[in-house]
Each structure stands twice: as C-alpha cells, then as structure tokens.
Short mmCIF file of C-alpha atoms in Angstrom, two decimals:
data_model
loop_
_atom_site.label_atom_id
_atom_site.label_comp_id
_atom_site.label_asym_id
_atom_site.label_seq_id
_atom_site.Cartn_x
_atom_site.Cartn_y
_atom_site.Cartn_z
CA UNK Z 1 -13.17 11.32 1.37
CA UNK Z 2 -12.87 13.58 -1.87
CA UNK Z 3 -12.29 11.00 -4.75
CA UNK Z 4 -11.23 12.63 -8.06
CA UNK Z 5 -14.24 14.06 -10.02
CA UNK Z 6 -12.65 13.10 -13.39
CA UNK Z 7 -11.70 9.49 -12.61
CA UNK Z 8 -8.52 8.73 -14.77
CA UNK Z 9 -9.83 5.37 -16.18
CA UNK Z 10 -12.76 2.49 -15.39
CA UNK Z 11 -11.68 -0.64 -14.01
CA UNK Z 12 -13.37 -3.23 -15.62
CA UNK Z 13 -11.43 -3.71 -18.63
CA UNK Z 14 -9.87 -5.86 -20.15
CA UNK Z 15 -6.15 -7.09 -19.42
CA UNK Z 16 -4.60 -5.68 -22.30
CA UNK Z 17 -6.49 -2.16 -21.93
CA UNK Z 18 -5.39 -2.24 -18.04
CA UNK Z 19 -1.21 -2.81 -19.49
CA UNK Z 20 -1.78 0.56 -20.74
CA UNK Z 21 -3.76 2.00 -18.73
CA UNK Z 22 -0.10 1.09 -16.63
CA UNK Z 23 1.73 2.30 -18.68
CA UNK Z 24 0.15 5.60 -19.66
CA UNK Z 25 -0.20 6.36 -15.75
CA UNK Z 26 3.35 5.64 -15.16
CA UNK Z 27 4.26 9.33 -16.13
CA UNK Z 28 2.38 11.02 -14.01
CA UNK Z 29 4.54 8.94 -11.25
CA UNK Z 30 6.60 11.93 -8.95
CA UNK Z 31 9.57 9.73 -6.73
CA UNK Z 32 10.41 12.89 -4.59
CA UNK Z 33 8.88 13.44 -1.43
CA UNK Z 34 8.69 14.44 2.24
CA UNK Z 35 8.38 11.90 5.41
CA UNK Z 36 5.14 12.71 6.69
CA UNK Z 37 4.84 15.49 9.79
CA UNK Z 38 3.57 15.35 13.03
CA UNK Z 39 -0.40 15.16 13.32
CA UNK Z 40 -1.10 13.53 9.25
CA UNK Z 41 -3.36 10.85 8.85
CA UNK Z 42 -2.11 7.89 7.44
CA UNK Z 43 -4.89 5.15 6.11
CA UNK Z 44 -3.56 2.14 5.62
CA UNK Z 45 -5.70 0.00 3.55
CA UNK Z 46 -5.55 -4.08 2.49
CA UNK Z 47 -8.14 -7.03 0.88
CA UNK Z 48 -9.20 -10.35 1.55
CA UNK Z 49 -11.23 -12.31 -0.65
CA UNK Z 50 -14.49 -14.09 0.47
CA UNK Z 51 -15.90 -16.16 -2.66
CA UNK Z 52 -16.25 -13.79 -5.53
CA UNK Z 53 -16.71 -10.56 -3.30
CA UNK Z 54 -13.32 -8.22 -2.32
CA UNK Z 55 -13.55 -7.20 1.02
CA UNK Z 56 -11.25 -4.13 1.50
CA UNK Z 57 -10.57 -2.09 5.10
CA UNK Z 58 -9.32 1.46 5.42
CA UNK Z 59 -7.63 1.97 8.53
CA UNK Z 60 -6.78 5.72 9.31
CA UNK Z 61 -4.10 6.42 12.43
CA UNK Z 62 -2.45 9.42 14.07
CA UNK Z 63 1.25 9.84 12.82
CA UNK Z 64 3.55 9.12 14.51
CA UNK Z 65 1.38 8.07 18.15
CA UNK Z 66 -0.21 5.44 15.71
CA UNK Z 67 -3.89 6.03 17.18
CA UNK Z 68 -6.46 4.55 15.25
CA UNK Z 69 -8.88 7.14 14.23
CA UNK Z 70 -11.49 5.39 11.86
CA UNK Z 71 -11.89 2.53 10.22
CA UNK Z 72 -14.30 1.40 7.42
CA UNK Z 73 -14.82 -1.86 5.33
CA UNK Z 74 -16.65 -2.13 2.20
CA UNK Z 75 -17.32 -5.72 0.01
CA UNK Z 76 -17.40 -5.17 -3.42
CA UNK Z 77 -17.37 -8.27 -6.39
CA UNK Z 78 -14.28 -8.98 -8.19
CA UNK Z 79 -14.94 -8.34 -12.24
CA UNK Z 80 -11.07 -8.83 -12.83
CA UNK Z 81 -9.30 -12.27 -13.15
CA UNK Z 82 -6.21 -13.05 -10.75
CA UNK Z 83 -3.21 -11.74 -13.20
CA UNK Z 84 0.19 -10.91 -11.83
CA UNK Z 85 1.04 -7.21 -12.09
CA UNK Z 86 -2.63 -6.08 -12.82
CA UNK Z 87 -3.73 -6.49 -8.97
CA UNK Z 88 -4.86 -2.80 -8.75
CA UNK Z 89 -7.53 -3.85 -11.34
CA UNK Z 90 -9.02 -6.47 -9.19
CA UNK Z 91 -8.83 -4.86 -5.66
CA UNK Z 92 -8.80 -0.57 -6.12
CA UNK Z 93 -12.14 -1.00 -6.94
CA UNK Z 94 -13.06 -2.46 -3.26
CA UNK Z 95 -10.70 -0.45 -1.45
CA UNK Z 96 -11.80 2.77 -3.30
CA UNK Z 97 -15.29 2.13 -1.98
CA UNK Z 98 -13.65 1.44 1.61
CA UNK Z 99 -12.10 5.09 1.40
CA UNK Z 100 -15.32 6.30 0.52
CA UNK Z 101 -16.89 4.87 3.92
CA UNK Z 102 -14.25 6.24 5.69
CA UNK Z 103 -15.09 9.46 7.88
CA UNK Z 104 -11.40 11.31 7.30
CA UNK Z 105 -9.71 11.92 4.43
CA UNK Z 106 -5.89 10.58 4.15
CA UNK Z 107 -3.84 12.59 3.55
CA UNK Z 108 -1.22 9.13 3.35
CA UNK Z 109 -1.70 5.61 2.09
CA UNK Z 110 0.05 2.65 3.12
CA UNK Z 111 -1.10 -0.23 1.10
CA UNK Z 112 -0.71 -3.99 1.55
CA UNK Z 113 1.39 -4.06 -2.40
CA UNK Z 114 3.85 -3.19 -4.36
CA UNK Z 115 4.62 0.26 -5.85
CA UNK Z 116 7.27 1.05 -8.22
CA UNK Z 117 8.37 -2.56 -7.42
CA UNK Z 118 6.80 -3.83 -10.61
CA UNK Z 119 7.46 -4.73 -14.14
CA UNK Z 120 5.81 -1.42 -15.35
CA UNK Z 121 6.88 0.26 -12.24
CA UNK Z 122 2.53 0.26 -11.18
CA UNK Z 123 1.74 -1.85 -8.66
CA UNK Z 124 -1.02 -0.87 -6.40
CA UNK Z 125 0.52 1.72 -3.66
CA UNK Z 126 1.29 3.87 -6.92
CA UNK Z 127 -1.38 3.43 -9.06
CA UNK Z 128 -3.64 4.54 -6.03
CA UNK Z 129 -1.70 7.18 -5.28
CA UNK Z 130 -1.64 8.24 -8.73
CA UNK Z 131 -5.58 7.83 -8.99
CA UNK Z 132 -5.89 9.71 -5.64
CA UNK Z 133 -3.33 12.32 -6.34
CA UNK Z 134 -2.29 11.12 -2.35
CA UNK Z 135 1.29 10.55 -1.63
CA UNK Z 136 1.56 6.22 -0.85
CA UNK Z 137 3.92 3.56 -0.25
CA UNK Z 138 3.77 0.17 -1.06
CA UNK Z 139 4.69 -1.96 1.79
CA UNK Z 140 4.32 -5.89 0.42
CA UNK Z 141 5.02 -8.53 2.49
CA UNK Z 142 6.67 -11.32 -0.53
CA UNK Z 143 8.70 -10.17 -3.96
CA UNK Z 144 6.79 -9.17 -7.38
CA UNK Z 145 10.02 -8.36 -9.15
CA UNK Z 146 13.74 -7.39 -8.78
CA UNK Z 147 16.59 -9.32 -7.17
CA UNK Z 148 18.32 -8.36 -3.81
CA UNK Z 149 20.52 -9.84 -0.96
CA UNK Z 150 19.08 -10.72 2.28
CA UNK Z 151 19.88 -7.62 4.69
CA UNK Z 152 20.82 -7.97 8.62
CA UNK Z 153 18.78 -9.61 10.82
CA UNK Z 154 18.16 -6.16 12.92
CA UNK Z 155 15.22 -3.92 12.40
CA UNK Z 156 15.95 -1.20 10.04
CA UNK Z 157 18.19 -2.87 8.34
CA UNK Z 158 18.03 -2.95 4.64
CA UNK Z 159 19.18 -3.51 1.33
CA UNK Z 160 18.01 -2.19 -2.10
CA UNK Z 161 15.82 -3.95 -4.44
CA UNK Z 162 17.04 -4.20 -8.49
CA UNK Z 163 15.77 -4.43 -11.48
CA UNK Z 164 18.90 -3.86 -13.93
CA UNK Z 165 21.08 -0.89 -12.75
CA UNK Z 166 17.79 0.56 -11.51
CA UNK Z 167 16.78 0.37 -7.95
CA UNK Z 168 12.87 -0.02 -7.53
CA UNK Z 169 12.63 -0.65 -3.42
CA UNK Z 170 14.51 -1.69 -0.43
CA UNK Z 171 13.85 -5.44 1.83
CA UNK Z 172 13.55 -3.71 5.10
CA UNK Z 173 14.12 -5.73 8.14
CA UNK Z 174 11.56 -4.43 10.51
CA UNK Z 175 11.95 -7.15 13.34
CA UNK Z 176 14.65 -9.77 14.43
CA UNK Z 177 13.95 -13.11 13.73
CA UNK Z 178 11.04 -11.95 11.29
CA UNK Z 179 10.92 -12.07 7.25
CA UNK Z 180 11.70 -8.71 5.66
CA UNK Z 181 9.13 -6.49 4.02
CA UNK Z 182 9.30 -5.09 0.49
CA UNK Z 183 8.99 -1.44 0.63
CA UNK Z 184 8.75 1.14 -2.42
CA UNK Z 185 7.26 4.63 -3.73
CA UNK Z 186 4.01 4.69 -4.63
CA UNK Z 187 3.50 8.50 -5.16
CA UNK Z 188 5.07 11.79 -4.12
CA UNK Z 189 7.32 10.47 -1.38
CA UNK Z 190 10.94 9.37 -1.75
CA UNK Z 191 12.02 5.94 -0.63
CA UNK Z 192 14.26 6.90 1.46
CA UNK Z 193 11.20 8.52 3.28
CA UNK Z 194 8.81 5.72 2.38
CA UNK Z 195 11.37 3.37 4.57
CA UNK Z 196 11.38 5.59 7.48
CA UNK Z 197 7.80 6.17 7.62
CA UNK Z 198 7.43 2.31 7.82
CA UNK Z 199 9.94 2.06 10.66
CA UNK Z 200 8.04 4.50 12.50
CA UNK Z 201 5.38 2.75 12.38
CA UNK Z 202 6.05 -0.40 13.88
CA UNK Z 203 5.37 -1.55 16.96
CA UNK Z 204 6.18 -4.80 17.80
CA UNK Z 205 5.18 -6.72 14.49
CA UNK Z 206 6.54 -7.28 11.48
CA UNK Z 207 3.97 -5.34 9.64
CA UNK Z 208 3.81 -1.74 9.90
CA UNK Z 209 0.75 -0.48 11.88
CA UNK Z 210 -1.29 1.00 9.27
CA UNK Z 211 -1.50 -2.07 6.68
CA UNK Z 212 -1.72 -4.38 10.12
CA UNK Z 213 -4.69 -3.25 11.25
CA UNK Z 214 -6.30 -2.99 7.65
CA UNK Z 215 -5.52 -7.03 7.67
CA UNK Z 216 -7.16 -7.30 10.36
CA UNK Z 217 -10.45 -5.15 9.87
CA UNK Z 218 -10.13 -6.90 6.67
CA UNK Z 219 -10.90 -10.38 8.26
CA UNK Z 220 -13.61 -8.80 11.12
CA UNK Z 221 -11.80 -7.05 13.61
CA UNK Z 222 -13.14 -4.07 15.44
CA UNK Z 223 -9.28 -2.29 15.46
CA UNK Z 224 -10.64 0.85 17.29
CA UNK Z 225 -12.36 -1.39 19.93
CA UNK Z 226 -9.14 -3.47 20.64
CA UNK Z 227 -7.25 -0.01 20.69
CA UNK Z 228 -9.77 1.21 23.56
CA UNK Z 229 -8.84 -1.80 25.55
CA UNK Z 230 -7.35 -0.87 29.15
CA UNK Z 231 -3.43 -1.93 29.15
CA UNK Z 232 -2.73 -4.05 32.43
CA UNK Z 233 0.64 -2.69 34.23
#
C-alpha cells in the first residue's frame, strides 16, 4: 500500500514528545464524512502481543458482501512502554508494517481502538487515519474515556458517549445479549456514518467483521481459508 513519503513523525519517542505529537496532529482531524459505497475496501486491522514482539494483522474485505480479500501479518518489537492514551505509539508501528504486506490498498480502516474517544481526542483509529490520510473508525471493545448510559439491549441501539457537553462516540449495541462496542471518528467520516458502517458489518458477532477477523489473523488464523470453506445447507 502507498504509505506517506513524508512520514508526519517517528515513533520511538519518548512519552512526553508522543503528548504532542497528539496534540499537534489533532488539527489536522476532519469529523465530516461519507458512509462508505458499494465495492470499497475496508482493512480492518488489530494486535496481539507475543513477549516483546507486536504482532499486527490487516484484514481487507469487500463492502458491504464482507468478502475477505487479503490478509497480511507482520511481528514487529515493541520500543514503547504500556501508557494509557499513547497506544498508537506502541502498536502503529506493527500494524503499519502489516499494511505494508498487504496486497490492496484500503481505502477504509477499522481499527481494534479508540478514535476521538480519548483525552486528546487521538486514539489509534484517528491517529492512523491521520498518518494515512485514510478515512477510519475506531471501533473498541471497553471505555478509554467519557461517561454514557447503557443503551437497549437490541442491535443498533445506541447512546452517545460524553466528555463535558461534548460528545466523542456512541456505545453501540451490535447484538442482544452481548456487551456494547465503543464506536468513534477516526478520520474523514462522520459518526453518524462511522456507526452505520459498523452495523453493516456485522454478522452474527459482536465485533464488526473487519476488526474480527484481524483478531483472529492476529492470533494464527488463515481468515481467507475459513472464508473458502463450503457452507453445509
């Protein structure tokens, strides 16, 4: 895929440099955008954590058939400490040599994270969309920060997420019975479009399909091999 050629800022840093490093990208964050069309490639990407290596997967699928297209995993060691709100800074790096590996070129992401749903309104979803230039949503599966109250227990049922008078996500119910996921921008897409996209793609789980099958290529899985499987009637 076609990363940046000027690359807004290194990664290893320290934690005070990455704070503004935040907060100097959070300009450049644009919280208007369309729901994606018919025929885009969504990646969806996530990280697990083997020792002191990041293993990140890129997952790319069809919107909105949800066909898994490519997928590609890279392993890359963590230089930054555990800190909460500076996760970009310890997995971007992995899952920016994931996209790399990958054979198609998103044209969404969908990350396992938060977005705008952050103390410095940077979580992951936007500061790689911001990196990328790529319209993203951050689609977590616990709160970072905000209050809310629990919404119905229907899928696509929601209610918004606060910080103050300002409203930085929505808890979107995406099955029955199942917790709620924390949805928010990340880059160039609205959240009212950012929660629609992740309702479209769900099928059957409580994650979206995108980040879903990044967790699992993420632990070993061969998502485009279990995709080719026959269905039994």
């Amino acid at each position: 895929m076609p990363l940046p050629v000027h690359h807004p800022h290194p990664w290893n840093v320290s934690p005070e440099e990455a704070v503004a490093i935040q907060q100097r990208l959070r300009e450049q964050v644009i919280r208007e955008g369309p729901m994606p069309g018919p025929g885009t490639v969504i990646v969806g990407v996530d990280v697990g954590f083997r020792g002191e290596l990041a293993r990140a997967a890129a997952v790319a699928v069809r919107f909105p058939d949800l066909t898994p297209l490519a997928q590609a995993v890279a392993e890359v060691p963590v230089t930054f400490p555990y800190i909460p709100g500076l996760l970009a800074f310890r997995e971007a790096p992995a899952i920016l040599a994931a996209l790399e590996r990958l054979p198609l070129s998103p044209q969404v992401l969908m990350v396992d994270g938060h977005g705008i749903s952050h103390p410095r309104r940077m979580g992951i979803a936007t500061h790689l969309g911001v990196y990328l230039d790529l319209p993203s949503i951050g689609c977590a599966k616990s709160k970072l920060w905000g209050r809310y109250e629990m919404p119905p227990d229907e899928p696509g049922a929601w209610s918004p997420l606060w910080d103050g008078e300002e409203m930085i996500g929505a808890v979107l119910r995406t099955q029955a019975g199942a917790s709620p996921v924390f949805v928010s921008i990340g880059h160039r897409i609205s959240l009212e479009n950012a929660i629609a996209t992740v309702m479209a793609c769900v099928r059957g789980h409580r994650l979206p399909e995108p980040t879903r099958l990044a967790h699992l290529a993420a632990g070993g899985a061969d998502v485009l091999a279990a995709g080719r499987q026959p269905r039994l009637l």
